XYZ file of C-alpha atoms in Angstrom:
379
model
C 3.403 46.351 51.700
C 0.856 48.833 49.379
C 1.328 52.581 49.513
C -2.522 52.585 49.267
C -2.274 56.498 48.193
C -0.465 55.319 44.880
C -1.556 52.201 44.741
C -3.172 50.359 41.250
C -5.561 49.148 42.128
C -6.392 47.787 38.601
C -2.789 46.490 38.768
C -3.347 44.822 41.697
C -7.104 42.665 40.806
C -5.514 41.902 38.100
C -3.097 39.951 39.579
C -5.094 37.650 42.025
C -7.719 37.693 39.540
C -4.652 35.706 37.393
C -3.066 34.364 40.081
C -6.376 32.734 41.081
C -7.293 31.112 37.200
C -3.858 29.716 37.599
C -4.494 27.482 40.364
C -7.480 26.911 39.494
C -6.546 25.241 37.079
C -3.696 22.887 37.968
C -5.669 21.825 40.842
C -7.896 20.512 38.343
C -7.673 16.602 38.052
C -8.107 13.738 35.154
C -11.133 15.808 34.257
C -11.466 19.542 34.338
C -14.554 19.545 36.202
C -12.682 16.754 38.750
C -11.485 18.764 42.349
C -9.349 18.241 45.274
C -10.156 20.936 47.749
C -6.656 22.391 47.688
C -3.122 20.680 47.004
C -2.855 18.953 50.341
C -6.604 17.512 50.155
C -5.599 13.847 47.490
C -9.517 12.279 46.700
C -11.264 14.701 44.778
C -14.616 15.566 45.865
C -18.141 17.553 44.637
C -17.785 20.811 47.333
C -14.354 21.079 45.359
C -16.160 20.887 42.096
C -18.278 23.132 43.008
C -16.836 25.968 44.332
C -14.018 26.464 41.549
C -16.952 27.622 39.888
C -17.977 29.847 42.070
C -14.433 31.438 41.264
C -15.169 31.843 37.944
C -18.184 32.814 38.154
C -17.554 35.132 40.104
C -13.604 36.041 38.382
C -16.126 36.136 34.877
C -14.481 33.659 32.589
C -17.064 30.315 33.086
C -17.089 31.904 28.920
C -13.803 30.524 29.471
C -14.655 27.661 29.484
C -15.581 25.597 26.924
C -19.752 24.031 26.738
C -19.290 21.315 26.935
C -16.752 20.738 29.583
C -19.330 22.822 30.982
C -22.077 20.367 30.529
C -19.918 18.025 32.001
C -19.463 20.057 35.301
C -23.391 20.162 35.226
C -24.312 17.169 35.495
C -21.261 15.737 38.059
C -22.672 18.736 40.305
C -26.823 17.318 39.165
C -25.387 13.632 40.183
C -25.112 14.548 43.865
C -28.619 15.473 44.775
C -30.871 12.963 46.839
C -34.044 12.525 46.894
C -34.902 14.162 49.964
C -32.905 17.557 47.467
C -30.272 17.667 49.646
C -27.253 16.572 48.136
C -24.407 13.972 48.942
C -20.482 12.928 48.432
C -19.550 10.153 50.081
C -16.003 10.331 50.002
C -16.895 13.830 51.543
C -19.604 12.672 54.055
C -16.718 9.770 55.113
C -14.952 11.383 57.800
C -15.994 14.567 59.778
C -14.803 16.599 61.981
C -16.331 18.504 64.186
C -18.679 17.394 65.241
C -21.919 19.062 63.145
C -24.948 17.523 63.003
C -25.339 15.617 58.826
C -27.685 17.183 57.518
C -25.980 20.247 58.280
C -23.317 19.124 56.436
C -24.887 18.318 54.039
C -27.011 21.353 53.704
C -24.363 23.350 54.456
C -22.249 21.661 51.030
C -25.915 22.291 48.902
C -25.926 25.812 49.053
C -23.022 26.253 47.178
C -22.964 23.103 45.088
C -26.460 24.463 44.146
C -25.388 28.026 43.610
C -22.541 26.564 41.383
C -25.435 24.536 39.037
C -26.853 27.915 38.771
C -24.235 29.473 37.913
C -24.387 26.935 35.150
C -27.311 27.519 34.122
C -28.509 24.458 35.643
C -32.074 23.530 37.828
C -31.710 21.430 40.783
C -33.607 17.737 39.862
C -35.218 17.399 42.533
C -37.350 19.889 45.508
C -35.875 20.068 48.116
C -38.176 18.218 50.236
C -36.122 18.134 53.551
C -37.993 21.398 53.789
C -41.319 20.341 53.151
C -42.304 19.680 57.682
C -40.755 24.033 58.481
C -42.987 24.707 56.081
C -45.888 23.368 58.269
C -47.024 26.677 60.849
C -45.720 26.889 64.094
C -42.936 24.194 62.806
C -40.018 26.547 62.389
C -40.496 28.514 64.604
C -40.270 25.350 67.062
C -37.194 24.310 65.519
C -35.416 27.676 65.696
C -36.670 27.420 69.509
C -34.767 24.652 70.241
C -31.662 25.880 67.727
C -31.059 28.274 69.849
C -31.693 27.452 73.219
C -28.887 24.067 72.938
C -26.428 26.280 70.836
C -26.641 29.919 71.822
C -23.453 29.072 73.122
C -21.640 28.615 69.684
C -23.196 31.165 67.892
C -20.513 30.523 64.866
C -21.940 27.218 64.134
C -25.336 28.288 65.231
C -25.715 31.077 62.655
C -23.952 28.865 60.354
C -26.474 25.910 60.360
C -29.599 28.525 60.012
C -28.137 30.413 57.455
C -27.775 27.123 55.963
C -32.264 26.338 56.515
C -32.338 30.300 55.409
C -30.701 29.387 51.925
C -32.797 26.158 51.381
C -35.731 27.145 51.660
C -34.918 29.929 49.477
C -33.822 27.124 46.740
C -36.878 25.428 47.230
C -38.850 29.132 46.645
C -37.641 29.583 43.354
C -36.877 26.733 41.960
C -39.906 25.421 42.412
C -42.148 28.024 43.011
C -42.667 27.278 46.561
C -44.525 29.874 48.376
C -44.472 28.628 52.147
C -40.808 28.021 51.586
C -40.307 31.750 51.028
C -42.821 32.546 53.836
C -40.530 29.884 55.682
C -37.769 32.607 55.678
C -39.405 35.367 55.932
C -40.565 34.232 60.357
C -36.748 33.011 60.360
C -35.606 36.601 59.967
C -38.706 38.081 62.187
C -37.289 35.359 64.904
C -34.093 36.726 65.018
C -35.561 40.307 65.843
C -36.224 39.225 68.801
C -32.996 37.748 69.318
C -30.922 40.385 68.362
C -28.528 42.547 70.757
C -29.501 46.369 70.201
C -26.596 47.414 72.100
C -23.786 45.479 69.086
C -26.493 44.118 66.671
C -24.999 41.308 66.816
C -26.214 37.707 68.124
C -24.942 35.789 70.953
C -24.642 34.271 74.293
C -23.342 36.811 76.890
C -19.362 36.082 77.486
C -19.354 35.167 73.878
C -15.889 36.165 72.041
C -17.669 39.416 69.808
C -15.355 38.098 66.433
C -16.976 34.629 66.711
C -20.365 36.920 67.361
C -19.471 39.259 64.983
C -19.153 36.069 62.808
C -22.626 35.262 63.641
C -24.212 37.831 62.614
C -22.880 37.916 59.323
C -24.768 34.844 59.012
C -27.942 36.617 59.051
C -27.464 39.971 57.360
C -27.739 38.533 54.310
C -31.236 37.199 54.889
C -32.790 40.822 55.368
C -31.311 42.846 52.505
C -31.929 39.770 50.464
C -35.452 39.593 51.972
C -36.206 43.308 52.493
C -36.779 43.100 56.190
C -35.356 46.006 57.698
C -32.232 45.425 59.814
C -32.204 46.848 63.535
C -29.032 47.794 65.084
C -26.951 47.769 62.163
C -25.178 51.523 62.254
C -23.755 49.143 66.074
C -22.563 46.670 64.730
C -20.920 48.604 61.967
C -19.089 50.447 65.169
C -17.840 47.507 66.552
C -17.019 45.353 63.662
C -14.026 48.494 63.675
C -13.857 48.573 66.946
C -12.417 43.957 65.752
C -10.404 45.656 63.500
C -6.543 44.279 64.727
C -3.166 46.580 64.482
C -2.399 44.235 61.511
C -5.023 45.564 59.906
C -6.873 42.491 59.629
C -9.630 40.853 62.080
C -8.549 37.409 63.441
C -8.037 36.395 66.842
C -4.149 37.123 66.803
C -2.189 40.389 65.277
C 0.519 39.430 62.808
C -0.524 35.626 62.351
C -1.736 36.809 58.758
C -5.596 36.888 59.728
C -8.233 34.624 59.194
C -9.468 34.346 55.708
C -13.690 33.618 57.504
C -13.194 36.672 59.923
C -11.525 38.967 57.273
C -14.287 37.959 54.804
C -16.906 38.307 57.614
C -15.730 41.336 58.650
C -15.361 43.258 55.311
C -19.076 42.733 53.858
C -20.757 43.700 57.034
C -18.169 46.961 57.006
C -19.002 47.193 52.351
C -22.250 47.283 54.030
C -22.619 49.822 56.523
C -20.461 51.952 53.590
C -22.917 51.702 50.913
C -26.114 50.977 52.772
C -25.656 54.009 55.519
C -23.779 56.697 54.646
C -22.194 57.213 57.603
C -18.853 55.609 59.028
C -17.354 56.105 55.062
C -14.379 57.629 56.203
C -13.354 54.876 58.341
C -14.639 51.824 56.363
C -12.444 53.268 53.424
C -9.644 53.404 56.107
C -10.232 50.231 57.969
C -10.036 48.365 54.315
C -6.698 50.239 53.090
C -5.476 48.271 56.226
C -7.018 45.447 55.224
C -5.706 44.958 51.622
C -2.271 46.928 53.329
C -2.085 43.291 55.078
C -3.876 41.372 53.185
C -1.327 40.335 50.661
C 0.532 38.702 52.539
C -1.831 35.540 51.814
C -1.370 35.558 48.278
C 1.138 32.446 47.576
C 3.259 32.221 44.757
C 0.803 29.149 42.786
C -1.993 31.812 43.136
C -3.981 30.691 45.235
C -4.472 32.101 48.788
C -4.512 30.622 52.266
C -6.288 31.374 55.695
C -3.116 32.369 58.226
C 0.097 32.617 58.350
C 0.106 29.810 60.766
C 1.701 26.309 59.953
C -0.825 23.890 61.129
C -3.326 21.728 59.490
C -6.984 21.449 58.853
C -10.811 20.335 57.447
C -13.749 22.991 55.906
C -15.182 19.872 58.826
C -14.825 16.642 56.800
C -11.251 14.807 56.567
C -11.576 14.754 52.465
C -11.299 18.305 52.842
C -8.519 19.029 53.630
C -5.276 22.026 53.424
C -3.121 23.829 55.085
C -3.998 27.527 56.867
C -1.192 28.470 55.195
C -0.678 26.210 52.588
C -3.869 27.614 49.747
C -7.298 26.442 49.022
C -10.168 26.592 46.950
C -12.870 28.482 49.093
C -9.599 30.133 51.254
C -9.098 31.376 47.412
C -12.761 32.492 46.708
C -13.453 34.129 49.857
C -9.797 35.879 49.759
C -10.625 37.381 45.812
C -14.292 38.339 47.512
C -12.810 40.301 50.356
C -9.777 42.197 48.435
C -12.739 43.047 46.496
C -14.918 44.344 48.595
C -12.492 47.208 50.084
C -11.360 48.086 46.246
C -15.316 49.257 45.288
C -15.126 51.034 48.989
C -11.780 52.825 47.745
C -12.283 53.522 45.175
C -16.104 53.767 44.270
C -16.177 51.252 41.939
C -16.261 47.381 42.020
C -12.642 45.940 40.340
C -12.945 44.725 36.616
C -13.821 41.838 35.835
C -15.513 40.499 38.148
C -19.565 39.844 38.497
C -21.882 42.068 39.476
C -24.476 39.470 41.036
C -23.551 37.969 43.330
C -25.479 35.581 45.601
C -26.786 35.421 48.103
C -23.931 34.978 50.845
C -20.936 36.226 48.487
C -23.415 39.572 48.002
C -21.465 42.914 48.366
C -23.916 45.738 49.241
C -27.786 45.731 48.459
C -27.245 47.793 45.227
C -26.163 43.850 44.295
C -27.273 40.557 44.310
C -29.933 38.010 44.099
C -33.463 39.396 44.830
C -36.810 37.704 46.652
C -38.840 36.423 43.682
C -35.962 35.874 41.120
C -37.444 32.581 39.520
C -34.923 29.856 38.495
C -36.579 28.548 35.265
């Protein structure tokens, strides 16, 4: 437990950062750009290497990597892009675990790998032809409506798929100047306007667990912020999100289990944007952030990594190759926990911790004052 009244947040951030960098260094395989997602995993995969880049970029540590290594890292990640524009690692895709559509698995991997390529000052080799049909008039609406009807009872998963489609369209716009792709993102948020619940600011089928709905909403909000689209009912969302905080200070399904890296991150992204963009509930959000900080450090392990929770369970990041222990640490858990801690520190101290980049990618933004903006082209 931490004493928030006297705690040195610079020291806390330094400890988190130092541990994460040590973990990444120790997880590298025979080449410094080859990674498994965790110590439990035995097969190096592209998404692991991409996540390592994203963590290093977030911690402003990429400049410490030799240029020749970064160039090889970039070429390695670029090699996984297929001619349809999506990325695919055959080892990773060999055995999926969640029953998701294959396109959705590839899309989710693709956006993270693409962002890692951007962090390495690279560009996509091929246009994302996969999204071209959805840029035609009326097509993205048809796709959204069908997806919504078939999957509204699993908003957490569906929101990921819609988010990923939005990111792919954004990448096509920014890397290749495709204005129709940007217009399709606008269509997505306009569609979402019509489906939003005015009492919560979330999207869900009534009867759905509100924590799952909160996670789903987090996937949608950054599309609004990045494209400058008015977001309705956001104050309601902040209020409902605050109400979901458990007695242990985290946002997991059960109190006392170490939270859930995804739900904790999702909640804090909503609350951080509420704190800095709305101005209301700042005191409540600050108190909530202190509670998160007070408990979240139980997730840091001796090797410097962070774990998802205290539950002793083997899990998969949608494929068998991306295996990790919920209480054992992984690259993605470490990344999400670092972002959550940084958001809490920024709320409590009114400034982001350093060193940490202040230019965040879509869905890794803290509040709209920072981050990616529509029209930011990749040359």
